[in-house]
Coordinates of C-alpha atoms in Angstrom, one line a residue:
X1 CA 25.2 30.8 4.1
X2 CA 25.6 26.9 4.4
X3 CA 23.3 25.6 1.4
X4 CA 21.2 22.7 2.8
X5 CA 21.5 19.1 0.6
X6 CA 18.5 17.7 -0.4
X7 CA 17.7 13.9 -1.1
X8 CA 15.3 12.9 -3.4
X9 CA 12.8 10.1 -3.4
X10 CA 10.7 9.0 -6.3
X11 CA 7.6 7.0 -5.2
X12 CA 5.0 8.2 -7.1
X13 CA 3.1 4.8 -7.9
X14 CA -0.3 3.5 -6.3
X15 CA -1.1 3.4 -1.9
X16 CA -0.6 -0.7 -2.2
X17 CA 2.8 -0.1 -3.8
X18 CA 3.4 2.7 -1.8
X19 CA 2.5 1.3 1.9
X20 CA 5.6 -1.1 2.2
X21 CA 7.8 1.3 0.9
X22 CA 6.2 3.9 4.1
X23 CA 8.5 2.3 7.1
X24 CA 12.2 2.5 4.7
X25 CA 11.1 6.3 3.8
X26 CA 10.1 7.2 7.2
X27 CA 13.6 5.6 8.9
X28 CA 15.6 7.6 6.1
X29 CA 13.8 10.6 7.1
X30 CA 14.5 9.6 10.3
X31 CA 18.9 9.0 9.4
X32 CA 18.9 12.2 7.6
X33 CA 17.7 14.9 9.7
X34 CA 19.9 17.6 8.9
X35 CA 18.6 17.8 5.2
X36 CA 15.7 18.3 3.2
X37 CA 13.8 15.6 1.8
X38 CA 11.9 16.2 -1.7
X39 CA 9.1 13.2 -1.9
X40 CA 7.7 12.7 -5.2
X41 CA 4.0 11.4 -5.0
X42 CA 1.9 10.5 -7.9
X43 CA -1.9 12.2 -7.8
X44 CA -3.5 8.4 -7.1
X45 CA -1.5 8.3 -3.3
X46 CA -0.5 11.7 -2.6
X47 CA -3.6 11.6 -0.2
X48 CA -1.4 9.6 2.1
X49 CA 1.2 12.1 2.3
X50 CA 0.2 12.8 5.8
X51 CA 2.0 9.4 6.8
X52 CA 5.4 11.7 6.1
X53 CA 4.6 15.2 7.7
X54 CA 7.8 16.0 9.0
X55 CA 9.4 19.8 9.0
X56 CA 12.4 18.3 6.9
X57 CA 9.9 17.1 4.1
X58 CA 8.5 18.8 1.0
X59 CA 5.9 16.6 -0.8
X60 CA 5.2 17.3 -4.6
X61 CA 2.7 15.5 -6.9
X62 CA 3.3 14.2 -10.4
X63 CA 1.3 12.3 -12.5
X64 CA 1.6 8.6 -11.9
X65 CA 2.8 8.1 -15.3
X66 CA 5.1 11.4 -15.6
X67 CA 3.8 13.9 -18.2
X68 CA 6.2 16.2 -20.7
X69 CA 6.4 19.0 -18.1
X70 CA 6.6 16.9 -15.1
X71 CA 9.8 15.4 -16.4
X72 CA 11.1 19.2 -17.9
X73 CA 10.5 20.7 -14.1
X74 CA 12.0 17.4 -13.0
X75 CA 15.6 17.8 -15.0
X76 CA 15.4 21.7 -14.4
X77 CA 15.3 20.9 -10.9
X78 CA 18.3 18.4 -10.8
X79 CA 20.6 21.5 -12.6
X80 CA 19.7 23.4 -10.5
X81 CA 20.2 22.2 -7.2
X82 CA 22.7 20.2 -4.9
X83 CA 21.2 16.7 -4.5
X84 CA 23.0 14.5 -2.3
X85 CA 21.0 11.0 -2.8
X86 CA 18.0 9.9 -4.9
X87 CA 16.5 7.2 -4.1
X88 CA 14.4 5.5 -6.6
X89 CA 11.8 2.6 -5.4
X90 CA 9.3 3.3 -8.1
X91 CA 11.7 1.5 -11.1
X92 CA 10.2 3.5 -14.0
X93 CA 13.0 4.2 -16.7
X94 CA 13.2 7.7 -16.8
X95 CA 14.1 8.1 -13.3
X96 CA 17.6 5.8 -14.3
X97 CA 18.6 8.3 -16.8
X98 CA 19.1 10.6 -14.3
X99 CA 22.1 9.1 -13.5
X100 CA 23.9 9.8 -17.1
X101 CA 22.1 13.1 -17.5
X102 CA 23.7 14.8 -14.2
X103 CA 26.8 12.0 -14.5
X104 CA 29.0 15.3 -13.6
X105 CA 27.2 16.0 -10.7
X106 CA 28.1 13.8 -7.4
X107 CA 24.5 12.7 -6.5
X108 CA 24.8 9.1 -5.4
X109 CA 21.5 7.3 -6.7
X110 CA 19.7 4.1 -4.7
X111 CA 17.1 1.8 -6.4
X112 CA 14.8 -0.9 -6.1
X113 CA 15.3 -3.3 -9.2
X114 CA 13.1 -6.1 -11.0
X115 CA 13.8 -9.0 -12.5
X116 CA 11.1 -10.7 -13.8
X117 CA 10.4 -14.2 -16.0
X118 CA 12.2 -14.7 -19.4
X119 CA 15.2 -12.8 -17.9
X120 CA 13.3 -9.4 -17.3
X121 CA 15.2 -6.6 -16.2
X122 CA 14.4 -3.2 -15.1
X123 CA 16.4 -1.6 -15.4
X124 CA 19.2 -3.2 -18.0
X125 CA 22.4 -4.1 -16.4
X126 CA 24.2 -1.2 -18.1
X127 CA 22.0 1.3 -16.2
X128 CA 22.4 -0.6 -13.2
X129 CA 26.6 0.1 -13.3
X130 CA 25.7 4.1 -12.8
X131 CA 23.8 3.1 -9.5
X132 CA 25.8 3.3 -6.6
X133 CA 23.4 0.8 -4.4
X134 CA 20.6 -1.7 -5.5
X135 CA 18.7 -4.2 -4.2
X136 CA 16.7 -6.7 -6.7
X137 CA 12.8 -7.5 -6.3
X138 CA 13.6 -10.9 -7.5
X139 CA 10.1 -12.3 -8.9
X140 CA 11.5 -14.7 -11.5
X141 CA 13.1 -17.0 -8.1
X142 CA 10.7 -19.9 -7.0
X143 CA 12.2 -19.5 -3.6
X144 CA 11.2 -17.8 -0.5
X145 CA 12.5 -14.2 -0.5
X146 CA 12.3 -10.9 1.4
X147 CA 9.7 -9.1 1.1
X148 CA 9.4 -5.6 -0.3
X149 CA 9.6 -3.7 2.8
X150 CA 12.2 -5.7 4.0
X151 CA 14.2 -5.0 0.6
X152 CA 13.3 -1.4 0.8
X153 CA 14.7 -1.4 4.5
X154 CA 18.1 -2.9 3.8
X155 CA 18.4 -0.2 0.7
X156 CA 18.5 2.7 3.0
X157 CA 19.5 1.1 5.9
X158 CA 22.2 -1.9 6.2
X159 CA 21.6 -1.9 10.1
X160 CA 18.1 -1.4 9.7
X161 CA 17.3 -4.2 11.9
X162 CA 19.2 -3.1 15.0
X163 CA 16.9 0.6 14.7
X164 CA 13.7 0.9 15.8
X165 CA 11.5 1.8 12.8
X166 CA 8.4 4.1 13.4
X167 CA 5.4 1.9 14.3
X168 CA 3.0 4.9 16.2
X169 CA 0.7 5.9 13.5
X170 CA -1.8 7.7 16.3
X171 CA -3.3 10.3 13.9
X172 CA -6.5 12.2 15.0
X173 CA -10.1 11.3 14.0
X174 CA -11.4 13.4 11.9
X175 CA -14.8 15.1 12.9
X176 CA -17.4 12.5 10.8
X177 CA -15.0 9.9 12.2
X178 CA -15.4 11.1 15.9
X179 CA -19.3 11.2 15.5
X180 CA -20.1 7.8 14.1
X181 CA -17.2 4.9 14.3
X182 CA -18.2 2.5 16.8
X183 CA -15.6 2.0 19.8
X184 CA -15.1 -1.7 18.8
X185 CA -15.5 -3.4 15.5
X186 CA -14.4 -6.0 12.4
X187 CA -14.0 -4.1 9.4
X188 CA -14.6 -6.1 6.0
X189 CA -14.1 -4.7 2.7
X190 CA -16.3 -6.2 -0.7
X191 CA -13.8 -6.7 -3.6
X192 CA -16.8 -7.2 -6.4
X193 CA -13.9 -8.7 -8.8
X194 CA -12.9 -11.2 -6.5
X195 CA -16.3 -12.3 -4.9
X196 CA -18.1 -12.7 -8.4
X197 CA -14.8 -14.7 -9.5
X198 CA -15.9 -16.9 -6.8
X199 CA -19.8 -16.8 -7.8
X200 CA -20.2 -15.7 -4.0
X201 CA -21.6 -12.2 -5.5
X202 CA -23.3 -9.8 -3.1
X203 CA -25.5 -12.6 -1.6
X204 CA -22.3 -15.0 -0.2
X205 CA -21.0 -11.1 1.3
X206 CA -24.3 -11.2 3.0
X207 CA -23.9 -14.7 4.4
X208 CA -20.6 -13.9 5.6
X209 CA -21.6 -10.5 7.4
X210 CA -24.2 -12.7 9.5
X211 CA -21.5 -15.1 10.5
X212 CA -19.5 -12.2 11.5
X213 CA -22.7 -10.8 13.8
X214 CA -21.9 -13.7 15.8
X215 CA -18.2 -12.4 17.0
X216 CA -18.4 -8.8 17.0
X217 CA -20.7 -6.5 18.0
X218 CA -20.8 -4.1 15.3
X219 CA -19.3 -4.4 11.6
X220 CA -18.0 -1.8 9.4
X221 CA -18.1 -2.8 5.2
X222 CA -15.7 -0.8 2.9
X223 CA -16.0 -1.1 -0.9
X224 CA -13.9 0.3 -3.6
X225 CA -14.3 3.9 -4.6
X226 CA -17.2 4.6 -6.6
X227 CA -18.3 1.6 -6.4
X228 CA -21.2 2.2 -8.9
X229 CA -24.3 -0.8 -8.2
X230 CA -22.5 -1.8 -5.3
X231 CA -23.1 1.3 -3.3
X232 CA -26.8 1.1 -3.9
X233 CA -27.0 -2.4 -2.8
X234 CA -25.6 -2.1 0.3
X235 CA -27.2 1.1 1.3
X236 CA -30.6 -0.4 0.7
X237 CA -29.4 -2.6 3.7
X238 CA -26.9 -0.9 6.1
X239 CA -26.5 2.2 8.1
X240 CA -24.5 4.3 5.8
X241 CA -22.1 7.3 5.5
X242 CA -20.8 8.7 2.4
X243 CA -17.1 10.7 3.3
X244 CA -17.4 12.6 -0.3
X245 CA -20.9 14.5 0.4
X246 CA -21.3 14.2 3.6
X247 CA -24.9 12.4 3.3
X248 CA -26.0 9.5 5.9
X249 CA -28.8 7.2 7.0
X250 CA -28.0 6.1 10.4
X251 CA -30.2 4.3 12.8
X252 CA -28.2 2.8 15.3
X253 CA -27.6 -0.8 13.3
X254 CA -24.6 -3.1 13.8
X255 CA -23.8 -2.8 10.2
X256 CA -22.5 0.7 8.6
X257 CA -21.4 1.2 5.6
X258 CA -18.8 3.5 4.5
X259 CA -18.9 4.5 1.3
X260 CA -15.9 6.4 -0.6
X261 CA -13.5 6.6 2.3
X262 CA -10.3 7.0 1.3
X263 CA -7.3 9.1 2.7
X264 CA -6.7 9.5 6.5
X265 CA -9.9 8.5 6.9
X266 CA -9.5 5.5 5.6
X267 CA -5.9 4.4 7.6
X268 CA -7.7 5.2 10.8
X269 CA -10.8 2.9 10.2
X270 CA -8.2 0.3 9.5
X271 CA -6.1 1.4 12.0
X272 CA -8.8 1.0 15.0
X273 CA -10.6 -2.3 14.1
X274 CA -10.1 -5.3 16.1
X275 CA -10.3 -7.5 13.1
X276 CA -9.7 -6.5 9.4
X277 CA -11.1 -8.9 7.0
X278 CA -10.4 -8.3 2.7
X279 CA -8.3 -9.7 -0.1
X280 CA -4.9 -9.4 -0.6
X281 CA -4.1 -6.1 -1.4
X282 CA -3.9 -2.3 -0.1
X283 CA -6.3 -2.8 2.9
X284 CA -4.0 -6.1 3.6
X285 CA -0.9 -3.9 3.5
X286 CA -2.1 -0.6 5.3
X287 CA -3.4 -3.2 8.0
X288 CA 0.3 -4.8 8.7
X289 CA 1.7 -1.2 8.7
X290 CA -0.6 -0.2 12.0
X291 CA -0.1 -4.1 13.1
X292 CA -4.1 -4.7 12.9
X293 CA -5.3 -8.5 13.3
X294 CA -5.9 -9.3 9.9
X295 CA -7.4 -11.9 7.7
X296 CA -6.3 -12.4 4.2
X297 CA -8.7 -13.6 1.5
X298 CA -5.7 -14.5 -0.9
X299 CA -7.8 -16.2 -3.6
X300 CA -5.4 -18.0 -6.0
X301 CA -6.5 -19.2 -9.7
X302 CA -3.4 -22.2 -10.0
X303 CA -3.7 -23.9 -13.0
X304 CA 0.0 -24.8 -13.7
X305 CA 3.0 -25.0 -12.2
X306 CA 3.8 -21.2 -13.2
X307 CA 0.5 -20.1 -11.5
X308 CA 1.6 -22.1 -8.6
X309 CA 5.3 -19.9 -8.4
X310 CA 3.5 -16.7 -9.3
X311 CA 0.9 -16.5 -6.5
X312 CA 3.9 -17.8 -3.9
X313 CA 6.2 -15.4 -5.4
X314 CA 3.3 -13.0 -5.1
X315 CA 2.5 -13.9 -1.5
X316 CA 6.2 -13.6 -0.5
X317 CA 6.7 -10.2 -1.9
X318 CA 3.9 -8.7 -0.4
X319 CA 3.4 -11.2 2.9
X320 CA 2.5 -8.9 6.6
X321 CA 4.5 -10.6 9.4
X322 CA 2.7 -9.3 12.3
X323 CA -1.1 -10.4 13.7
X324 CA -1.6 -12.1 10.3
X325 CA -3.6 -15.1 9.3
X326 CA -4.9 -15.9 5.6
X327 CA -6.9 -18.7 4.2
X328 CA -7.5 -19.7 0.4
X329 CA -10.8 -18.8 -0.6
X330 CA -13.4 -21.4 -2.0
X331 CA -15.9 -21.5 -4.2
X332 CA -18.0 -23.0 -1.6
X333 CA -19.1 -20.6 0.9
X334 CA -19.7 -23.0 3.3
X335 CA -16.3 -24.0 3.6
X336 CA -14.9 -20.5 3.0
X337 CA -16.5 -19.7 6.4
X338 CA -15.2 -22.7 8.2
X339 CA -12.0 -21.5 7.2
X340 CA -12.4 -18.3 8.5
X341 CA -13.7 -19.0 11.5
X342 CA -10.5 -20.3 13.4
X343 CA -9.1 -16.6 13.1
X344 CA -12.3 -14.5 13.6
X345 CA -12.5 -16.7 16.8
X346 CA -9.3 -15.2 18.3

Protein backbone atom coordinates (compact mmCIF):
# COMPACT_ATOMS: atom_id res chain seq x y z
CA UNK A 1 0.00 0.00 0.00
CA UNK A 2 1.41 3.44 -1.34
CA UNK A 3 1.89 5.48 2.00
CA UNK A 4 0.48 8.97 1.37
CA UNK A 5 3.18 12.16 2.20
CA UNK A 6 2.01 14.59 4.31
CA UNK A 7 3.06 18.45 4.49
CA UNK A 8 3.04 20.26 7.39
CA UNK A 9 2.05 23.74 8.13
CA UNK A 10 2.66 25.56 11.36
CA UNK A 11 0.35 28.70 11.83
CA UNK A 12 -0.78 28.60 15.08
CA UNK A 13 -0.60 32.45 15.98
CA UNK A 14 -3.68 35.02 16.26
CA UNK A 15 -6.82 35.46 13.13
CA UNK A 16 -4.98 39.04 12.16
CA UNK A 17 -1.71 37.06 11.71
CA UNK A 18 -3.41 34.32 10.41
CA UNK A 19 -5.77 36.02 7.62
CA UNK A 20 -2.97 36.96 5.14
CA UNK A 21 -1.31 33.94 5.54
CA UNK A 22 -5.28 32.18 4.46
CA UNK A 23 -4.91 32.77 0.36
CA UNK A 24 -0.80 31.14 0.33
CA UNK A 25 -2.29 28.08 2.49
CA UNK A 26 -5.30 27.60 0.54
CA UNK A 27 -3.31 27.74 -3.12
CA UNK A 28 -0.81 25.11 -1.54
CA UNK A 29 -3.62 23.05 -0.65
CA UNK A 30 -4.75 23.72 -3.86
CA UNK A 31 -0.83 22.52 -5.69
CA UNK A 32 -0.76 19.56 -3.56
CA UNK A 33 -3.74 17.60 -3.95
CA UNK A 34 -2.53 14.25 -3.86
CA UNK A 35 -1.29 14.57 -0.14
CA UNK A 36 -2.34 15.15 3.16
CA UNK A 37 -2.07 18.39 4.69
CA UNK A 38 -1.61 18.58 8.69
CA UNK A 39 -2.51 22.37 9.68
CA UNK A 40 -1.39 23.37 13.00
CA UNK A 41 -3.77 26.06 14.60
CA UNK A 42 -3.32 27.66 17.89
CA UNK A 43 -6.70 27.56 20.36
CA UNK A 44 -7.03 31.72 19.78
CA UNK A 45 -7.89 31.07 15.58
CA UNK A 46 -8.62 27.59 15.23
CA UNK A 47 -12.35 28.87 15.03
CA UNK A 48 -11.42 29.90 11.51
CA UNK A 49 -10.47 26.58 10.51
CA UNK A 50 -13.52 26.38 8.46
CA UNK A 51 -11.72 28.81 5.81
CA UNK A 52 -9.53 25.33 5.03
CA UNK A 53 -12.18 22.48 4.98
CA UNK A 54 -10.92 20.52 2.34
CA UNK A 55 -11.00 16.32 2.33
CA UNK A 56 -7.04 16.52 2.00
CA UNK A 57 -6.79 18.56 5.42
CA UNK A 58 -6.51 17.57 9.04
CA UNK A 59 -6.66 20.57 11.39
CA UNK A 60 -5.05 20.10 14.99
CA UNK A 61 -4.97 22.75 17.86
CA UNK A 62 -1.96 23.68 19.94
CA UNK A 63 -1.58 26.15 22.32
CA UNK A 64 -0.53 29.49 20.87
CA UNK A 65 2.53 29.38 22.75
CA UNK A 66 3.36 25.51 22.45
CA UNK A 67 3.19 23.62 25.86
CA UNK A 68 5.72 20.60 27.04
CA UNK A 69 3.43 17.93 25.50
CA UNK A 70 2.45 19.86 22.50
CA UNK A 71 5.96 19.96 21.42
CA UNK A 72 6.66 15.92 22.73
CA UNK A 73 3.46 14.83 20.43
CA UNK A 74 4.99 17.31 17.92
CA UNK A 75 8.61 15.53 17.62
CA UNK A 76 6.84 11.95 18.19
CA UNK A 77 4.95 12.79 15.19
CA UNK A 78 7.90 13.92 12.85
CA UNK A 79 9.66 10.12 13.72
CA UNK A 80 7.07 8.74 13.03
CA UNK A 81 5.87 9.68 9.85
CA UNK A 82 7.03 10.59 6.14
CA UNK A 83 6.75 14.39 5.88
CA UNK A 84 7.52 15.74 2.62
CA UNK A 85 7.48 19.75 3.32
CA UNK A 86 6.89 21.88 6.45
CA UNK A 87 6.11 24.98 6.01
CA UNK A 88 6.66 27.36 8.71
CA UNK A 89 4.94 31.04 8.59
CA UNK A 90 4.55 31.36 12.29
CA UNK A 91 8.67 32.00 12.97
CA UNK A 92 8.66 30.72 16.62
CA UNK A 93 12.12 28.95 17.36
CA UNK A 94 11.23 25.66 18.14
CA UNK A 95 9.64 24.99 14.91
CA UNK A 96 13.53 25.76 13.20
CA UNK A 97 14.98 23.03 15.26
CA UNK A 98 13.05 20.72 13.47
CA UNK A 99 15.26 20.89 10.79
CA UNK A 100 18.53 19.55 12.83
CA UNK A 101 16.40 17.19 14.92
CA UNK A 102 15.10 15.08 11.77
CA UNK A 103 18.40 16.43 9.63
CA UNK A 104 18.45 12.52 8.47
CA UNK A 105 15.11 12.62 7.31
CA UNK A 106 14.44 14.35 3.68
CA UNK A 107 11.68 16.78 4.75
CA UNK A 108 12.37 19.97 2.90
CA UNK A 109 11.36 22.94 5.34
CA UNK A 110 9.85 26.55 3.97
CA UNK A 111 9.72 29.69 6.26
CA UNK A 112 8.67 33.12 6.72
CA UNK A 113 11.72 35.07 8.39
CA UNK A 114 12.03 38.45 10.38
CA UNK A 115 14.43 40.87 10.51
CA UNK A 116 13.78 43.49 12.65
CA UNK A 117 15.71 46.96 14.07
CA UNK A 118 19.25 46.62 15.65
CA UNK A 119 19.88 43.73 13.16
CA UNK A 120 17.04 41.41 14.54
CA UNK A 121 16.87 38.03 13.31
CA UNK A 122 14.54 35.28 13.59
CA UNK A 123 15.69 32.99 13.02
CA UNK A 124 19.82 33.29 13.24
CA UNK A 125 21.50 32.93 9.92
CA UNK A 126 22.90 29.52 11.00
CA UNK A 127 19.38 28.14 11.28
CA UNK A 128 18.39 29.78 8.20
CA UNK A 129 21.35 27.48 6.08
CA UNK A 130 19.14 24.14 7.10
CA UNK A 131 16.01 25.84 5.35
CA UNK A 132 15.67 24.87 1.95
CA UNK A 133 13.36 28.13 0.93
CA UNK A 134 12.87 31.58 2.80
CA UNK A 135 11.44 34.62 2.28
CA UNK A 136 12.31 37.69 4.84
CA UNK A 137 9.47 39.90 6.52
CA UNK A 138 11.88 42.76 6.20
CA UNK A 139 10.58 45.43 8.92
CA UNK A 140 13.94 47.04 9.66
CA UNK A 141 13.80 48.50 5.61
CA UNK A 142 12.31 52.22 5.36
CA UNK A 143 11.23 51.19 1.88
CA UNK A 144 8.11 50.16 0.39
CA UNK A 145 7.94 46.31 0.40
CA UNK A 146 5.55 43.38 -0.15
CA UNK A 147 3.32 42.74 1.93
CA UNK A 148 2.80 39.61 3.97
CA UNK A 149 0.43 37.83 1.80
CA UNK A 150 2.25 38.62 -0.99
CA UNK A 151 5.59 37.17 0.77
CA UNK A 152 3.63 34.24 1.84
CA UNK A 153 2.42 33.75 -1.86
CA UNK A 154 5.84 33.74 -3.49
CA UNK A 155 7.04 31.15 -0.59
CA UNK A 156 4.79 28.42 -1.76
CA UNK A 157 4.34 29.51 -5.05
CA UNK A 158 6.98 31.24 -7.47
CA UNK A 159 4.24 31.54 -10.25
CA UNK A 160 1.81 32.42 -7.87
CA UNK A 161 0.69 35.33 -9.83
CA UNK A 162 -0.07 33.65 -13.07
CA UNK A 163 -2.69 31.13 -10.75
CA UNK A 164 -5.83 32.09 -9.75
CA UNK A 165 -5.98 32.16 -5.99
CA UNK A 166 -9.33 31.24 -4.15
CA UNK A 167 -11.32 34.45 -3.75
CA UNK A 168 -15.18 32.67 -3.20
CA UNK A 169 -15.61 32.60 0.44
CA UNK A 170 -19.70 31.93 -0.05
CA UNK A 171 -20.14 30.16 3.33
CA UNK A 172 -23.80 29.72 4.66
CA UNK A 173 -25.56 31.95 7.26
CA UNK A 174 -25.84 30.48 10.11
CA UNK A 175 -29.53 30.24 11.61
CA UNK A 176 -29.36 33.64 14.17
CA UNK A 177 -27.62 35.13 11.10
CA UNK A 178 -30.48 34.16 8.65
CA UNK A 179 -33.10 35.67 11.21
CA UNK A 180 -31.76 39.06 11.94
CA UNK A 181 -28.85 40.58 9.47
CA UNK A 182 -30.31 43.17 7.50
CA UNK A 183 -30.06 42.64 3.61
CA UNK A 184 -27.86 45.91 3.24
CA UNK A 185 -25.64 47.53 5.76
CA UNK A 186 -22.20 49.48 7.00
CA UNK A 187 -20.71 47.49 9.60
CA UNK A 188 -18.43 49.55 12.26
CA UNK A 189 -16.52 48.09 14.91
CA UNK A 190 -15.58 50.20 18.47
CA UNK A 191 -11.89 49.70 19.32
CA UNK A 192 -12.20 51.30 23.06
CA UNK A 193 -8.19 51.57 23.07
CA UNK A 194 -7.97 53.44 20.09
CA UNK A 195 -11.17 55.79 20.49
CA UNK A 196 -10.17 56.83 24.15
CA UNK A 197 -6.49 57.38 22.76
CA UNK A 198 -8.27 59.86 20.72
CA UNK A 199 -10.55 61.31 23.67
CA UNK A 200 -13.47 60.52 21.12
CA UNK A 201 -14.67 57.76 23.91
CA UNK A 202 -18.12 56.25 23.46
CA UNK A 203 -19.74 59.78 22.81
CA UNK A 204 -17.50 60.71 19.40
CA UNK A 205 -18.71 56.66 18.40
CA UNK A 206 -22.08 58.03 18.83
CA UNK A 207 -21.51 61.16 16.72
CA UNK A 208 -20.06 59.09 14.13
CA UNK A 209 -22.94 56.43 14.01
CA UNK A 210 -25.45 59.44 13.27
CA UNK A 211 -23.30 60.63 10.41
CA UNK A 212 -23.34 57.16 9.17
CA UNK A 213 -27.49 57.19 9.42
CA UNK A 214 -27.24 59.54 6.74
CA UNK A 215 -25.64 56.92 3.93
CA UNK A 216 -26.96 53.63 4.90
CA UNK A 217 -30.00 52.46 5.90
CA UNK A 218 -29.18 50.28 8.69
CA UNK A 219 -25.77 49.88 10.75
CA UNK A 220 -24.37 47.05 12.34
CA UNK A 221 -21.50 47.93 15.53
CA UNK A 222 -19.02 45.06 16.51
CA UNK A 223 -16.85 45.47 19.62
CA UNK A 224 -14.16 43.32 20.93
CA UNK A 225 -15.01 40.11 22.80
CA UNK A 226 -16.19 40.67 26.19
CA UNK A 227 -16.15 43.84 25.95
CA UNK A 228 -16.98 44.41 29.68
CA UNK A 229 -18.69 48.36 30.21
CA UNK A 230 -18.82 48.58 26.61
CA UNK A 231 -21.43 46.03 26.08
CA UNK A 232 -23.69 47.66 28.58
CA UNK A 233 -23.41 50.93 27.01
CA UNK A 234 -24.34 50.12 23.84
CA UNK A 235 -27.10 47.81 24.61
CA UNK A 236 -28.82 50.53 26.63
CA UNK A 237 -29.01 52.19 23.03
CA UNK A 238 -29.16 49.63 20.20
CA UNK A 239 -31.09 46.67 19.03
CA UNK A 240 -28.88 43.91 20.27
CA UNK A 241 -27.94 40.20 19.84
CA UNK A 242 -25.51 38.30 21.90
CA UNK A 243 -24.01 35.10 19.59
CA UNK A 244 -22.75 33.42 23.04
CA UNK A 245 -26.31 33.04 24.90
CA UNK A 246 -28.38 33.54 22.48
CA UNK A 247 -30.32 36.56 24.29
CA UNK A 248 -31.71 39.74 22.15
CA UNK A 249 -33.68 42.91 22.34
CA UNK A 250 -34.84 43.71 18.90
CA UNK A 251 -37.21 46.24 17.79
CA UNK A 252 -36.79 46.86 14.37
CA UNK A 253 -34.00 49.88 14.84
CA UNK A 254 -31.45 50.85 12.22
CA UNK A 255 -28.71 50.22 14.67
CA UNK A 256 -27.92 46.43 16.08
CA UNK A 257 -25.54 45.51 18.01
CA UNK A 258 -23.66 42.33 17.96
CA UNK A 259 -22.19 41.44 20.77
CA UNK A 260 -19.46 38.54 21.03
CA UNK A 261 -19.47 37.46 17.39
CA UNK A 262 -16.61 35.82 16.53
CA UNK A 263 -16.00 32.74 14.20
CA UNK A 264 -17.94 32.18 10.97
CA UNK A 265 -20.20 34.34 12.18
CA UNK A 266 -18.20 36.88 12.33
CA UNK A 267 -16.36 36.49 8.50
CA UNK A 268 -19.86 36.47 7.12
CA UNK A 269 -21.06 39.82 8.76
CA UNK A 270 -17.85 41.18 7.33
CA UNK A 271 -18.26 39.45 4.36
CA UNK A 272 -21.91 40.87 3.38
CA UNK A 273 -21.56 44.55 4.36
CA UNK A 274 -21.44 47.14 1.80
CA UNK A 275 -19.15 49.24 3.84
CA UNK A 276 -16.72 48.08 6.64
CA UNK A 277 -15.53 50.78 8.85
CA UNK A 278 -12.61 49.85 12.02
CA UNK A 279 -9.01 50.30 12.74
CA UNK A 280 -6.23 48.74 11.33
CA UNK A 281 -6.23 45.38 12.28
CA UNK A 282 -8.14 41.83 11.94
CA UNK A 283 -11.53 43.21 10.77
CA UNK A 284 -9.24 45.37 8.18
CA UNK A 285 -7.67 42.12 7.08
CA UNK A 286 -10.57 39.58 7.07
CA UNK A 287 -12.35 42.50 5.01
CA UNK A 288 -9.55 42.56 2.09
CA UNK A 289 -9.68 38.65 2.13
CA UNK A 290 -13.66 38.75 1.01
CA UNK A 291 -12.72 42.07 -1.04
CA UNK A 292 -15.32 44.22 1.19
CA UNK A 293 -15.23 48.22 0.65
CA UNK A 294 -13.32 49.15 3.51
CA UNK A 295 -12.28 52.13 5.54
CA UNK A 296 -9.24 52.12 7.58
CA UNK A 297 -8.98 54.05 10.82
CA UNK A 298 -5.01 53.69 10.86
CA UNK A 299 -4.41 56.09 13.77
CA UNK A 300 -0.61 56.78 13.99
CA UNK A 301 1.12 58.30 17.22
CA UNK A 302 4.53 59.78 15.10
CA UNK A 303 6.71 61.41 17.22
CA UNK A 304 10.10 60.77 15.51
CA UNK A 305 11.46 59.85 12.60
CA UNK A 306 11.43 56.01 13.92
CA UNK A 307 7.62 56.25 14.58
CA UNK A 308 7.32 57.71 11.27
CA UNK A 309 9.23 54.29 9.50
CA UNK A 310 7.41 52.02 11.90
CA UNK A 311 3.77 52.90 11.24
CA UNK A 312 4.87 52.96 7.16
CA UNK A 313 6.65 49.80 7.57
CA UNK A 314 3.61 48.70 9.55
CA UNK A 315 1.12 49.94 6.90
CA UNK A 316 3.10 48.25 4.13
CA UNK A 317 3.29 44.90 5.75
CA UNK A 318 -0.23 44.59 6.40
CA UNK A 319 -1.74 47.15 3.51
CA UNK A 320 -5.39 45.41 1.64
CA UNK A 321 -5.05 46.26 -2.20
CA UNK A 322 -8.52 45.77 -3.12
CA UNK A 323 -11.78 48.27 -2.42
CA UNK A 324 -9.59 50.04 0.19
CA UNK A 325 -9.47 53.54 1.45
CA UNK A 326 -7.97 54.78 4.90
CA UNK A 327 -7.61 58.10 6.48
CA UNK A 328 -5.53 59.23 9.61
CA UNK A 329 -7.64 59.68 12.50
CA UNK A 330 -7.84 63.08 14.49
CA UNK A 331 -8.29 64.10 17.62
CA UNK A 332 -10.88 66.34 16.30
CA UNK A 333 -14.05 64.64 15.47
CA UNK A 334 -15.10 67.05 13.33
CA UNK A 335 -12.43 66.68 10.98
CA UNK A 336 -12.20 62.92 11.43
CA UNK A 337 -15.69 62.78 9.84
CA UNK A 338 -14.86 65.06 7.01
CA UNK A 339 -12.29 62.74 6.24
CA UNK A 340 -14.39 59.92 6.23
CA UNK A 341 -16.93 61.09 4.34
CA UNK A 342 -15.32 61.07 0.81
CA UNK A 343 -15.26 57.16 1.08
CA UNK A 344 -18.60 56.47 2.99
CA UNK A 345 -19.95 58.66 0.00
CA UNK A 346 -18.96 56.01 -2.66
Amino acid sequence: MKTIKKIIIFKNDRIGDLIPSVPAINLLIENNKDKEIIIYLSEINYKMNFLFEYENVKIIKVKYNLTYSNRIKLILFFLTNIISEVYIIRPKYFFFILPLLFFFKKTKYYALCLNGKNNYRRPSIFFRKFLSKFIINDRETQLIRPSRRELQLELVDVNWKNKNIRNNYNFDLSNELKKILPKEYCLIHYKKNVFEKLSWGKEGFLEILENLKTYYPNIILINDIDGGDDNLFFKKRFDWFDFRNKDHILKNNNILYFENIDGLDLFNVVRLSKKTIACHGTITLLGNLVNTPILDLFNCDIKSRDDFYQYKNSFHEHVPKNNYDFIIPSTDIKKTLRKMKFSIKK
